[in-house]
């Protein structure tokens, strides 16, 4: 009974809430029609945002009205949300668009979902969080560029995320602490902003992300306020603030000549640099150098005495060209970010800064927009040599004595900015100019008489400035200035090293903390590539390449005569796969793999030679069989008969149908030039006998008949044979081998090389 009453009360509360929500009309708030274009909506939003901005409008309702204006623009600027509102009148971002037409079920679901105190269900997102919601367009146009000035802490959440509800109290405490310090806050809805979530690499909720200098880093520690604060602090560059003592404070303050920046010293009693000071240094690192002095350090007595520092409250001193006296001082027990930003913003430039890039020129001498905001820039063209020191010091003294908001003093080094100096009459070192357009158009007037820093030069320049303030048309010359060279740009190798360092850190972070399930495809690809690479290296390391690798012969359109004058065309149509022939020697190590355990269907073509005929026969052998080297089932080897002189007779004796060979005949036999085609799997071989001088041309030298008597008769003439011609007809024999027409001699088993050596 109590539960039913509770549900009924919740239903009525939610029903009244829905009625209030239905009265919300973004078109009425922005004052545009339902058919208004995006340009009209954007224009209306800008006008209303300027009018109702809380910093400009002191009306008590200005903040609420500004939030409604921003909310209305977010709905109408998104075509999908605008169409959803036009159809169903829905403004709840947490509701999926596909369910918006089921109002009755959704209203009851929301009423049941609303009473978290009784049912302990998560409630809808606070309306106050809407100002932190990030969209893809806003993130890339505003947040991403702004991350180079201040860090961002982003929470990734989604509907029905109970982990998000669990960390919500800690998140709110962290936001309340970090936002006043200047840390940007953002919230990304994983359901409605999948494109932005994919860009950030966030695929689950809740997730905490840090964004600094455009680089995304995920938070992987326990969700504790101190941990998240330390996480943001660790993301900042390490050398933002320099520790200052009596040993280095003079060099730090005097670095304005090289860095072209003012210097700020913060005196405080804590041993570490305050986080607020680091954030300020990060925001203004392009304009000011920051140093920190620990008042508890014993090596700062001279600093405290020289600048008369009060040790009971934090003190900030700002120095420009004068390193002995600060130009501005601020001292307070509870320094706020707004006070520090205002203090630094008012002193971003030196009294007379050097124009080192176009950005500094644009900020120091802005383009004229209104008559009251016009700025005149007095530019001194000088040099870096010691001879210009006195005149530069005189120009600085003159600028310090004639400080006015309408006047800006600066100088350039002629050697560093030659295009600019050539456009401004290089014969006159002092030029007064006023910028008129972003394209570089300026009105200027050169001060006659030059500049040596004398009193006469100062008086002449003072008169010119007096005339200018009375009559702005005093600037009579017109020209277009080129863009300034960036003197502070880092060297390319430094930029590359910094980018590589950031990339390595990103990869390390991904490998260390990423979901291994998501990383499996990448890891599989990496290990596969490594396996193939090292496998290839190992195979090549244990393989034995042939001793002779002749170069691939040049292609021949016509048959070329052989050394003996005969002409034979290449009858093999299979092109070789390599530009060399790999020939392996049959030894105790290679005999088993190249013959006994040869794969089925593979044949090893073995040349029998001696030490004396080795070089000549191998060259001829490579020439004859090279055209067949493209066949994958053929392997080429050679056997040294001097080392294994009993192997051939043993093989021939074991062959079926072979004539018995006596020991004396074995000793007198010459097997040099014989070629055997050995099939290790089926245990058979084909034999090629070398060509003998004086043979009948009609006699087939490639006949494989084992007429050992005739072979022994011809062996007596072997001493007169030119070794080079023994393999002349090997190519024809290889053709018959490939056709399968050669006789095959079976053997019961292959003789061992070790057994035949004895």
XYZ file of C-alpha atoms in Angstrom:
758
model
C 0.000 0.000 0.000
C 2.771 2.395 0.894
C 4.580 1.585 -2.325
C 1.503 2.305 -4.436
C 0.983 5.666 -2.743
C 4.652 6.487 -3.264
C 4.458 5.661 -6.991
C 1.288 7.756 -7.368
C 2.938 10.773 -5.726
C 5.993 10.422 -7.902
C 3.806 10.154 -11.011
C 2.028 13.435 -10.227
C 5.330 15.174 -9.548
C 6.773 13.997 -12.811
C 3.601 14.845 -14.721
C 3.812 18.452 -13.552
C 7.488 18.486 -14.449
C 6.695 17.308 -17.998
C 4.117 20.055 -18.370
C 6.716 22.635 -17.338
C 9.213 21.186 -19.784
C 6.706 21.271 -22.619
C 6.454 25.050 -22.233
C 10.156 25.381 -23.088
C 10.474 26.684 -26.655
C 13.979 27.436 -27.997
C 12.504 29.357 -30.924
C 10.795 31.823 -28.591
C 13.888 32.193 -26.422
C 16.082 33.079 -29.418
C 13.283 35.105 -31.038
C 13.374 33.346 -34.400
C 10.739 31.609 -36.493
C 10.561 27.866 -37.023
C 11.685 28.335 -40.621
C 14.775 30.364 -39.641
C 18.060 29.445 -41.294
C 21.215 28.490 -39.419
C 22.708 31.911 -40.164
C 19.700 33.664 -38.607
C 19.804 31.402 -35.553
C 23.519 32.007 -35.079
C 23.091 35.780 -35.423
C 20.252 35.845 -32.884
C 22.280 33.727 -30.470
C 25.304 36.050 -30.650
C 23.208 39.141 -30.005
C 21.366 37.600 -27.047
C 24.543 36.089 -25.610
C 26.216 39.512 -25.573
C 23.136 41.077 -23.991
C 22.578 38.478 -21.256
C 26.162 37.506 -20.458
C 26.463 37.445 -16.635
C 29.735 39.402 -16.709
C 28.066 42.298 -18.553
C 24.432 42.119 -17.442
C 23.877 42.677 -13.721
C 20.266 41.493 -13.796
C 19.727 38.716 -11.175
C 18.086 36.537 -13.836
C 20.914 37.058 -16.356
C 22.693 33.802 -15.536
C 19.551 31.669 -15.919
C 18.609 33.454 -19.116
C 22.107 32.980 -20.516
C 21.916 29.232 -19.805
C 18.546 29.007 -21.570
C 19.931 30.913 -24.568
C 22.931 28.567 -24.792
C 20.671 25.532 -24.405
C 18.356 26.763 -27.145
C 21.232 27.369 -29.534
C 22.618 23.877 -28.874
C 19.251 22.375 -29.857
C 18.577 24.491 -32.944
C 22.153 24.435 -34.271
C 22.043 20.618 -34.438
C 19.822 19.566 -37.338
C 18.985 16.207 -35.776
C 17.967 17.707 -32.429
C 16.065 20.494 -34.136
C 14.091 17.999 -36.245
C 13.379 15.933 -33.127
C 12.064 19.010 -31.315
C 9.916 20.077 -34.278
C 8.314 16.610 -34.451
C 7.904 15.647 -30.810
C 8.684 18.776 -28.805
C 11.416 16.852 -26.995
C 14.257 18.718 -25.284
C 15.559 15.921 -23.033
C 19.041 15.073 -24.333
C 19.170 11.819 -22.388
C 16.209 10.320 -24.296
C 17.117 8.460 -27.484
C 15.442 9.885 -30.540
C 14.083 6.502 -31.599
C 11.903 6.311 -28.434
C 10.561 9.858 -28.392
C 7.185 8.916 -29.888
C 6.331 6.572 -26.988
C 5.303 9.375 -24.648
C 3.030 7.378 -22.412
C 5.516 4.623 -21.636
C 8.363 7.127 -21.361
C 6.479 9.337 -18.905
C 5.694 6.389 -16.664
C 9.232 5.129 -16.978
C 10.585 8.530 -15.989
C 8.210 8.763 -13.043
C 9.340 5.370 -11.795
C 12.917 6.327 -12.451
C 12.639 9.703 -10.744
C 12.410 8.728 -7.064
C 16.013 7.692 -6.436
C 15.678 8.145 -2.675
C 13.122 5.317 -2.486
C 14.114 3.029 -5.360
C 17.841 3.893 -5.445
C 17.806 4.269 -9.240
C 19.967 6.831 -11.032
C 18.309 10.153 -11.732
C 18.551 12.332 -14.830
C 21.579 14.540 -15.389
C 21.565 17.839 -13.489
C 20.634 20.829 -15.602
C 23.700 22.599 -14.140
C 25.890 20.046 -15.951
C 24.572 21.210 -19.313
C 27.130 24.007 -19.443
C 29.888 21.384 -19.396
C 28.409 19.209 -22.166
C 30.733 18.957 -25.148
C 29.694 18.430 -28.748
C 31.899 17.519 -31.667
C 31.833 20.959 -33.288
C 32.363 22.869 -30.074
C 35.157 20.554 -28.976
C 37.167 21.038 -32.174
C 36.522 24.764 -32.537
C 36.822 25.884 -28.901
C 38.084 23.270 -26.453
C 40.878 21.774 -28.547
C 42.581 25.131 -29.328
C 41.987 26.311 -25.758
C 43.806 23.239 -24.400
C 47.074 24.964 -25.372
C 46.324 27.622 -22.728
C 44.680 25.609 -19.956
C 44.236 21.899 -19.198
C 40.864 20.189 -19.453
C 39.391 17.436 -17.302
C 36.679 15.548 -19.216
C 34.252 12.940 -17.926
C 32.743 10.381 -20.303
C 29.335 9.230 -19.130
C 26.164 7.641 -20.487
C 22.598 6.791 -19.518
C 22.111 3.844 -17.174
C 25.755 4.028 -16.138
C 25.740 2.996 -12.480
C 29.503 3.516 -12.249
C 28.925 7.133 -13.285
C 26.483 7.577 -10.400
C 29.044 6.091 -8.043
C 31.772 8.608 -8.947
C 29.421 11.600 -9.191
C 30.114 12.982 -5.658
C 33.879 12.807 -6.186
C 33.516 14.396 -9.613
C 31.556 17.328 -8.218
C 34.117 17.924 -5.468
C 36.932 17.845 -8.044
C 35.109 20.280 -10.330
C 34.465 22.674 -7.437
C 38.167 22.623 -6.586
C 39.765 22.743 -10.059
C 37.416 25.034 -11.981
C 38.214 28.143 -9.875
C 41.905 27.448 -10.488
C 41.389 27.685 -14.251
C 41.057 24.024 -15.253
C 38.533 23.488 -18.035
C 35.710 21.018 -17.352
C 33.878 18.939 -19.934
C 31.307 16.131 -20.073
C 30.836 13.823 -23.059
C 27.689 11.725 -23.415
C 28.743 8.386 -24.873
C 25.252 7.752 -26.220
C 24.540 11.010 -28.047
C 28.116 12.030 -28.954
C 29.587 8.840 -30.388
C 31.577 10.775 -32.982
C 33.318 12.855 -30.313
C 33.808 9.795 -28.095
C 35.436 7.966 -31.004
C 37.737 10.941 -31.611
C 38.782 10.883 -27.956
C 39.217 7.095 -28.018
C 36.640 6.642 -25.234
C 34.597 3.453 -25.660
C 33.268 2.858 -22.161
C 31.764 4.837 -19.305
C 32.738 6.139 -16.884
C 36.091 7.403 -18.163
C 38.177 10.378 -17.081
C 40.286 12.134 -19.728
C 42.920 14.847 -19.488
C 43.461 17.188 -22.445
C 46.629 19.306 -22.603
C 48.160 20.811 -25.759
C 45.688 18.853 -27.866
C 46.912 15.489 -26.493
C 44.399 13.109 -24.912
C 45.442 11.106 -21.830
C 43.255 8.688 -19.881
C 43.095 8.600 -16.099
C 43.723 5.060 -14.782
C 43.905 5.468 -11.008
C 41.269 5.312 -8.293
C 38.592 8.010 -8.619
C 39.785 10.204 -5.767
C 39.862 13.986 -5.783
C 43.570 14.192 -4.904
C 44.467 11.691 -7.625
C 42.595 13.601 -10.324
C 44.205 16.865 -9.270
C 47.659 15.271 -9.400
C 46.757 13.735 -12.764
C 46.101 17.177 -14.291
C 49.228 18.618 -12.677
C 51.383 15.831 -14.125
C 50.062 16.536 -17.633
C 51.503 20.051 -17.625
C 54.950 20.576 -19.194
C 57.738 19.993 -16.692
C 59.810 23.156 -17.251
C 57.066 25.733 -16.832
C 58.508 27.148 -13.611
C 62.193 27.361 -12.749
C 63.437 26.990 -9.184
C 65.321 30.171 -8.227
C 68.042 30.611 -5.602
C 70.864 33.063 -4.932
C 72.978 31.157 -7.453
C 70.809 31.609 -10.534
C 68.463 34.547 -9.989
C 70.713 37.051 -11.805
C 70.926 34.916 -14.950
C 67.181 34.282 -14.773
C 66.299 37.983 -14.622
C 68.863 38.919 -17.262
C 67.473 36.379 -19.762
C 65.030 38.980 -21.121
C 67.628 39.926 -23.742
C 67.483 36.455 -25.298
C 63.960 35.307 -24.436
C 62.365 38.710 -25.140
C 59.989 38.178 -22.208
C 59.365 39.716 -18.783
C 60.149 37.598 -15.719
C 57.978 36.826 -12.694
C 59.246 35.606 -9.324
C 56.853 34.047 -6.810
C 57.988 33.912 -3.179
C 56.160 31.394 -0.996
C 56.858 29.187 2.022
C 55.832 25.821 0.537
C 58.640 23.599 -0.844
C 56.795 22.686 -4.070
C 55.496 25.034 -6.743
C 51.793 25.793 -6.113
C 49.407 24.272 -8.630
C 47.749 27.643 -9.245
C 51.094 29.173 -10.180
C 51.756 26.309 -12.619
C 48.402 26.870 -14.305
C 49.149 30.576 -14.670
C 52.567 29.807 -16.085
C 51.017 27.384 -18.584
C 48.519 29.999 -19.760
C 51.147 32.742 -20.261
C 54.235 30.682 -21.115
C 54.494 32.336 -24.549
C 54.753 35.806 -22.981
C 56.387 35.592 -19.544
C 59.057 33.497 -17.818
C 58.156 32.171 -14.367
C 60.424 31.433 -11.432
C 59.640 30.139 -7.941
C 61.503 30.929 -4.726
C 61.028 28.649 -1.722
C 61.307 30.879 1.325
C 62.249 27.882 3.443
C 65.415 27.360 1.381
C 68.640 28.522 3.055
C 70.179 29.698 -0.251
C 67.880 32.700 -0.774
C 69.126 35.154 1.879
C 70.516 37.569 -0.722
C 67.252 37.493 -2.664
C 65.153 38.275 0.405
C 67.471 41.066 1.446
C 67.744 42.708 -1.981
C 64.005 42.797 -2.700
C 62.803 43.167 0.907
C 60.338 40.288 0.745
C 57.654 39.789 3.366
C 57.879 36.154 4.408
C 54.358 36.008 5.862
C 52.415 36.162 2.588
C 53.020 34.994 -0.996
C 54.604 37.729 -3.111
C 54.908 38.112 -6.879
C 57.507 40.407 -8.439
C 57.480 41.262 -12.150
C 60.692 42.375 -13.865
C 61.238 43.778 -17.326
C 64.416 45.396 -18.656
C 65.468 46.644 -15.211
C 66.608 43.585 -13.260
C 67.221 45.482 -10.027
C 63.767 46.965 -9.493
C 60.469 45.203 -10.238
C 57.932 47.158 -12.256
C 54.972 45.632 -10.416
C 54.372 43.801 -7.126
C 51.423 41.866 -5.780
C 51.170 40.392 -2.279
C 48.229 38.507 -0.788
C 47.608 35.554 1.505
C 44.918 33.955 -0.658
C 45.842 34.633 -4.271
C 43.020 34.008 -6.717
C 43.381 32.993 -10.344
C 41.594 36.114 -11.535
C 44.033 38.373 -9.677
C 47.050 36.527 -11.055
C 45.715 36.575 -14.618
C 45.062 40.294 -14.444
C 48.515 40.898 -12.978
C 50.243 38.998 -15.777
C 47.978 40.237 -18.592
C 48.829 43.851 -17.815
C 52.542 43.092 -18.079
C 52.833 40.631 -20.962
C 55.366 42.700 -22.894
C 58.658 44.389 -22.143
C 58.912 48.157 -22.107
C 60.447 47.936 -25.584
C 59.994 44.388 -26.897
C 61.777 43.045 -29.948
C 59.532 42.012 -32.819
C 60.450 38.345 -33.287
C 57.335 37.002 -35.034
C 54.081 38.099 -36.635
C 51.943 37.137 -33.642
C 53.807 39.536 -31.353
C 53.536 42.285 -33.969
C 49.760 41.753 -34.238
C 49.255 41.948 -30.476
C 51.620 44.836 -29.835
C 50.521 46.944 -32.802
C 46.948 45.898 -33.588
C 45.075 46.944 -36.697
C 43.071 50.172 -36.318
C 39.363 49.431 -35.786
C 37.973 52.535 -34.125
C 39.332 56.033 -33.698
C 39.537 55.677 -29.921
C 41.403 52.369 -30.141
C 44.100 53.395 -32.565
C 47.657 52.462 -31.698
C 50.846 54.019 -33.061
C 53.932 51.859 -33.150
C 57.372 53.516 -32.882
C 59.854 51.094 -34.396
C 63.653 51.246 -34.040
C 65.659 49.400 -36.687
C 68.945 48.449 -35.042
C 71.571 45.714 -34.842
C 72.915 43.104 -32.438
C 76.496 44.376 -32.321
C 78.060 46.072 -29.308
C 78.093 49.387 -31.187
C 74.293 49.615 -30.942
C 74.068 49.083 -27.175
C 74.156 52.780 -26.213
C 71.586 53.858 -28.818
C 69.286 50.977 -27.855
C 69.563 51.956 -24.176
C 68.693 55.558 -25.047
C 65.631 54.389 -26.973
C 64.534 52.329 -23.950
C 64.923 55.343 -21.646
C 62.888 57.491 -24.027
C 60.108 54.866 -24.198
C 60.023 54.564 -20.398
C 59.684 58.331 -20.011
C 56.939 58.645 -22.659
C 54.625 55.819 -21.714
C 51.151 56.356 -23.158
C 48.416 53.882 -23.994
C 48.265 55.069 -27.587
C 52.017 54.622 -28.138
C 53.813 51.279 -28.439
C 57.615 51.144 -28.664
C 59.460 48.203 -30.254
C 62.662 47.394 -32.124
C 63.843 44.898 -34.712
C 67.206 43.521 -35.687
C 67.851 44.437 -39.295
C 69.731 41.226 -39.997
C 66.862 39.055 -38.702
C 63.984 40.973 -40.368
C 65.431 42.212 -43.661
C 62.161 42.170 -45.704
C 60.425 44.347 -43.114
C 63.317 46.803 -42.888
C 63.583 47.130 -46.651
C 59.904 48.039 -46.886
C 60.303 50.862 -44.301
C 63.014 53.024 -45.890
C 66.157 51.334 -44.558
C 68.070 54.637 -44.435
C 65.980 55.866 -41.474
C 66.332 53.808 -38.278
C 63.205 55.183 -36.496
C 59.770 54.761 -38.061
C 56.336 55.698 -36.750
C 53.575 53.535 -38.215
C 49.908 52.664 -37.871
C 48.499 49.390 -39.151
C 45.389 49.675 -41.283
C 44.611 46.100 -42.407
C 45.442 42.507 -41.605
C 46.937 42.170 -45.079
C 49.913 44.298 -43.957
C 48.919 47.762 -45.145
C 50.365 50.511 -42.922
C 50.642 54.284 -42.844
C 54.042 55.419 -41.637
C 56.490 58.294 -41.378
C 60.220 58.012 -40.895
C 61.941 60.285 -38.379
C 64.646 62.247 -40.160
C 68.095 62.730 -38.704
C 68.683 59.116 -37.694
C 69.049 57.883 -34.123
C 72.216 57.948 -32.027
C 70.533 58.288 -28.646
C 71.539 61.937 -28.124
C 69.323 64.526 -26.496
C 68.793 66.136 -29.874
C 67.480 62.855 -31.288
C 65.143 62.446 -28.334
C 63.823 66.009 -28.725
C 63.243 65.494 -32.461
C 61.337 62.246 -31.853
C 59.290 63.881 -29.105
C 58.214 66.650 -31.492
C 57.204 64.111 -34.120
C 55.001 62.313 -31.595
C 53.390 65.580 -30.493
C 52.494 66.419 -34.099
C 51.118 62.918 -34.579
C 48.762 63.083 -31.609
C 47.411 66.438 -32.759
C 47.035 65.430 -36.401
C 46.792 61.694 -37.210
C 47.079 62.509 -40.922
C 50.709 63.337 -40.180
C 51.576 59.825 -41.421
C 51.969 60.458 -45.139
C 53.611 57.296 -46.482
C 51.776 54.103 -47.379
C 53.166 50.597 -47.886
C 52.432 46.913 -47.364
C 54.619 45.060 -44.874
C 55.613 41.415 -45.385
C 55.024 38.834 -42.687
C 57.748 38.766 -40.040
C 60.173 35.891 -39.748
C 59.651 33.688 -36.704
C 62.977 34.019 -34.907
C 61.839 31.824 -32.009
C 60.756 28.850 -34.130
C 62.511 25.662 -32.951
C 64.797 23.766 -35.285
C 63.145 21.025 -37.339
C 65.046 18.243 -35.584
C 63.822 19.535 -32.197
C 60.235 19.627 -33.443
C 60.604 16.078 -34.763
C 62.094 14.841 -31.480
C 59.300 16.433 -29.447
C 56.660 14.911 -31.707
C 58.369 11.506 -31.518
C 58.552 11.748 -27.722
C 54.827 12.505 -27.474
C 54.047 9.649 -29.861
C 56.108 7.167 -27.840
C 54.413 8.259 -24.620
C 51.020 7.807 -26.267
C 51.891 4.292 -27.459
C 53.259 3.388 -24.010
C 50.101 4.620 -22.338
C 47.903 2.694 -24.779
C 49.852 -0.538 -24.338
C 49.993 -0.214 -20.557
C 46.392 0.686 -19.829
C 44.299 -0.172 -22.876
C 41.852 -3.029 -22.941
C 43.831 -6.038 -24.137
C 40.807 -7.273 -26.012
C 40.871 -4.127 -28.128
C 44.639 -4.387 -28.585
C 44.633 -8.030 -29.764
C 44.391 -7.268 -33.533
C 47.364 -4.891 -33.342
C 49.406 -7.253 -31.172
C 48.624 -10.166 -33.488
C 49.836 -8.176 -36.476
C 53.045 -7.166 -34.684
C 53.894 -10.699 -33.535
C 53.134 -12.133 -36.973
C 55.511 -9.681 -38.607
C 58.220 -10.447 -36.027
C 57.749 -14.203 -36.497
C 58.131 -13.929 -40.265
C 61.159 -11.659 -39.940
C 63.080 -13.763 -37.424
C 62.030 -16.998 -39.118
C 63.545 -15.800 -42.383
C 66.748 -14.758 -40.633
C 67.082 -18.126 -38.882
C 66.507 -20.079 -42.102
C 69.116 -18.041 -43.957
C 71.589 -18.411 -41.097
C 71.440 -22.244 -41.103
C 71.274 -22.728 -44.875
C 74.493 -23.404 -46.833
C 74.636 -21.379 -50.047
C 76.530 -22.765 -53.038
C 80.168 -21.914 -53.513
C 79.615 -20.582 -57.003
C 76.740 -18.253 -57.909
C 77.223 -17.263 -61.560
C 75.531 -14.116 -62.798
C 72.369 -14.427 -64.820
C 73.262 -14.443 -68.543
C 71.871 -11.695 -70.691
C 68.804 -12.634 -72.768
C 69.641 -13.702 -76.311
C 67.323 -13.260 -79.228
C 69.461 -15.511 -81.479
C 71.213 -18.735 -80.474
C 74.851 -18.145 -79.689
C 77.518 -20.683 -80.607
C 78.999 -22.712 -77.755
C 82.704 -22.913 -77.061
C 83.056 -25.873 -79.420
C 81.389 -23.964 -82.267
C 78.021 -25.744 -82.091
C 74.836 -23.727 -81.990
C 71.864 -24.705 -79.768
C 68.748 -22.752 -78.959
C 67.318 -22.598 -75.478
C 64.546 -25.147 -75.570
C 63.283 -24.576 -72.020
C 60.229 -22.371 -71.788
C 60.319 -22.082 -67.979
C 62.004 -18.833 -66.885
C 64.426 -19.036 -63.966
C 63.261 -17.403 -60.760
C 66.688 -16.166 -59.655
C 69.567 -14.474 -61.402
C 72.014 -17.095 -60.080
C 72.243 -20.882 -59.717
C 72.586 -22.246 -56.201
C 74.762 -25.388 -56.176
C 75.282 -27.193 -52.847
C 78.152 -29.578 -52.126
C 77.153 -33.024 -50.877
C 78.931 -33.479 -47.560
C 78.269 -35.383 -44.377
C 76.145 -32.450 -43.171
C 74.005 -31.974 -46.304
C 73.794 -35.532 -47.655
C 70.802 -36.626 -45.588
C 68.656 -33.534 -46.244
C 69.554 -33.191 -49.940
C 69.139 -36.854 -50.883
C 67.993 -39.378 -48.318
C 65.183 -37.218 -46.890
C 64.393 -35.347 -50.075
C 60.700 -34.480 -50.373
C 58.518 -36.642 -52.661
C 58.579 -35.505 -56.261
C 61.870 -33.623 -55.880
C 65.057 -34.567 -57.761
C 68.629 -33.622 -56.927
C 70.882 -33.187 -59.991
C 74.433 -34.039 -58.825
C 77.629 -33.265 -60.746
C 80.659 -35.497 -60.026
C 83.960 -33.606 -60.144
C 87.478 -33.479 -58.702
C 89.576 -30.729 -57.176
C 91.415 -30.189 -60.469
C 88.252 -29.894 -62.605
C 86.041 -28.154 -60.033
C 86.086 -24.562 -61.346
C 85.758 -25.457 -65.045
C 83.009 -28.017 -64.590
C 80.946 -25.873 -62.224
C 80.925 -22.949 -64.672
C 79.885 -25.238 -67.536
C 77.337 -27.023 -65.333
C 75.756 -23.722 -64.298
C 75.566 -22.589 -67.908
C 73.881 -25.794 -69.085
C 71.282 -26.194 -66.322
C 70.575 -22.526 -65.564
C 67.450 -22.433 -67.729
C 65.977 -25.229 -65.579
C 66.654 -23.496 -62.266
C 63.145 -22.050 -62.220
C 61.694 -25.518 -61.591
C 60.840 -25.809 -57.923
C 61.275 -29.598 -57.819
C 64.887 -29.548 -59.032
C 67.890 -29.117 -56.723
C 71.506 -28.854 -57.874
C 74.542 -30.258 -56.041
C 78.040 -31.505 -56.710
C 80.085 -34.400 -55.290
C 83.861 -34.249 -54.923
C 85.197 -37.606 -56.124
C 88.580 -36.965 -54.491
C 86.914 -36.875 -51.064
C 84.357 -39.650 -51.701
C 85.980 -41.800 -54.410
C 84.135 -45.027 -53.388
C 80.624 -43.530 -53.460
C 80.070 -43.749 -57.230
C 81.248 -47.372 -57.581
C 79.152 -48.350 -54.560
C 76.083 -46.688 -56.067
C 76.610 -48.354 -59.452
C 77.123 -51.806 -57.883
C 73.898 -51.507 -55.938
C 71.909 -50.468 -59.019
C 69.712 -53.176 -60.551
C 71.292 -54.762 -63.642
C 74.733 -53.233 -63.037
C 77.868 -55.149 -63.998
C 80.246 -56.137 -61.203
C 83.164 -53.777 -60.796
C 86.452 -55.037 -59.395
C 88.625 -53.040 -57.039
C 91.261 -52.486 -59.719
C 88.678 -51.214 -62.172
C 87.288 -48.982 -59.439
C 90.696 -47.447 -58.858
C 91.228 -46.771 -62.595
C 87.735 -45.365 -63.277
C 87.313 -41.657 -63.931
C 83.825 -40.385 -62.998
C 84.619 -36.707 -63.589
C 81.792 -35.053 -65.555
C 79.132 -37.619 -64.735
C 75.765 -36.142 -63.755
C 73.217 -38.062 -61.686
C 69.529 -37.237 -61.275
C 68.703 -38.740 -57.879
C 65.159 -39.273 -56.589
C 65.665 -39.799 -52.872
C 62.063 -40.753 -52.088
C 61.575 -43.492 -54.759
C 65.257 -44.567 -54.691
C 66.137 -44.387 -58.361
C 68.550 -42.331 -60.466
C 69.318 -41.412 -64.089
C 72.907 -40.947 -65.241
C 74.559 -38.700 -67.826
C 77.949 -39.767 -69.219
C 80.345 -36.992 -70.289
C 81.220 -36.357 -73.939
C 84.512 -37.899 -75.135
C 86.697 -36.445 -77.921
C 86.705 -38.590 -81.039
C 83.223 -40.068 -80.494
C 80.958 -40.590 -83.449
C 78.586 -37.660 -83.626
C 75.761 -40.069 -84.218
C 76.566 -41.767 -80.941
C 74.190 -40.659 -78.214
C 76.327 -39.376 -75.438
C 73.306 -39.081 -73.190
C 72.461 -42.777 -73.381
C 72.060 -44.077 -69.866
C 72.794 -47.726 -70.652
C 75.171 -49.099 -68.079
C 77.585 -50.717 -70.515
C 80.447 -50.557 -68.100
C 82.797 -52.395 -70.480
C 82.515 -49.680 -73.121
C 82.815 -47.052 -70.422
C 86.020 -48.645 -69.184
C 87.394 -48.757 -72.739
C 86.737 -45.070 -73.184
C 88.263 -44.206 -69.857
C 91.736 -44.729 -71.244
C 91.162 -41.763 -73.514
C 89.886 -39.520 -70.727
C 93.267 -38.033 -70.115
C 93.141 -36.367 -73.497
C 89.728 -34.830 -72.996
C 89.294 -31.113 -72.602
C 87.392 -30.963 -69.291
C 85.381 -27.954 -70.440
C 83.605 -29.974 -73.173
C 82.505 -32.917 -71.033
C 79.127 -31.297 -70.349
C 78.386 -29.994 -73.856
C 75.261 -32.142 -74.301
C 73.989 -31.878 -70.752
C 71.206 -29.512 -71.819
C 69.654 -32.105 -74.136
C 69.865 -34.698 -71.367
C 68.082 -32.293 -68.994
C 65.280 -31.878 -71.553
C 64.789 -35.655 -71.644
C 64.871 -35.695 -67.831
C 62.071 -33.131 -67.671
C 60.090 -35.127 -70.281
C 60.508 -38.310 -68.209
C 61.986 -40.377 -71.083
C 65.292 -41.337 -69.414
C 65.817 -44.863 -68.063
C 65.615 -45.159 -64.287
C 67.929 -47.367 -62.237
C 66.562 -48.563 -58.916
C 68.713 -48.923 -55.791
C 67.757 -50.732 -52.578
C 69.260 -47.991 -50.432
C 71.486 -44.961 -50.803
C 75.129 -45.542 -49.858
C 76.451 -43.440 -47.014
C 79.245 -40.957 -47.611
C 80.977 -41.936 -44.367
C 80.955 -45.625 -45.275
C 82.425 -44.986 -48.738
C 85.295 -42.895 -47.384
C 87.023 -45.856 -45.768
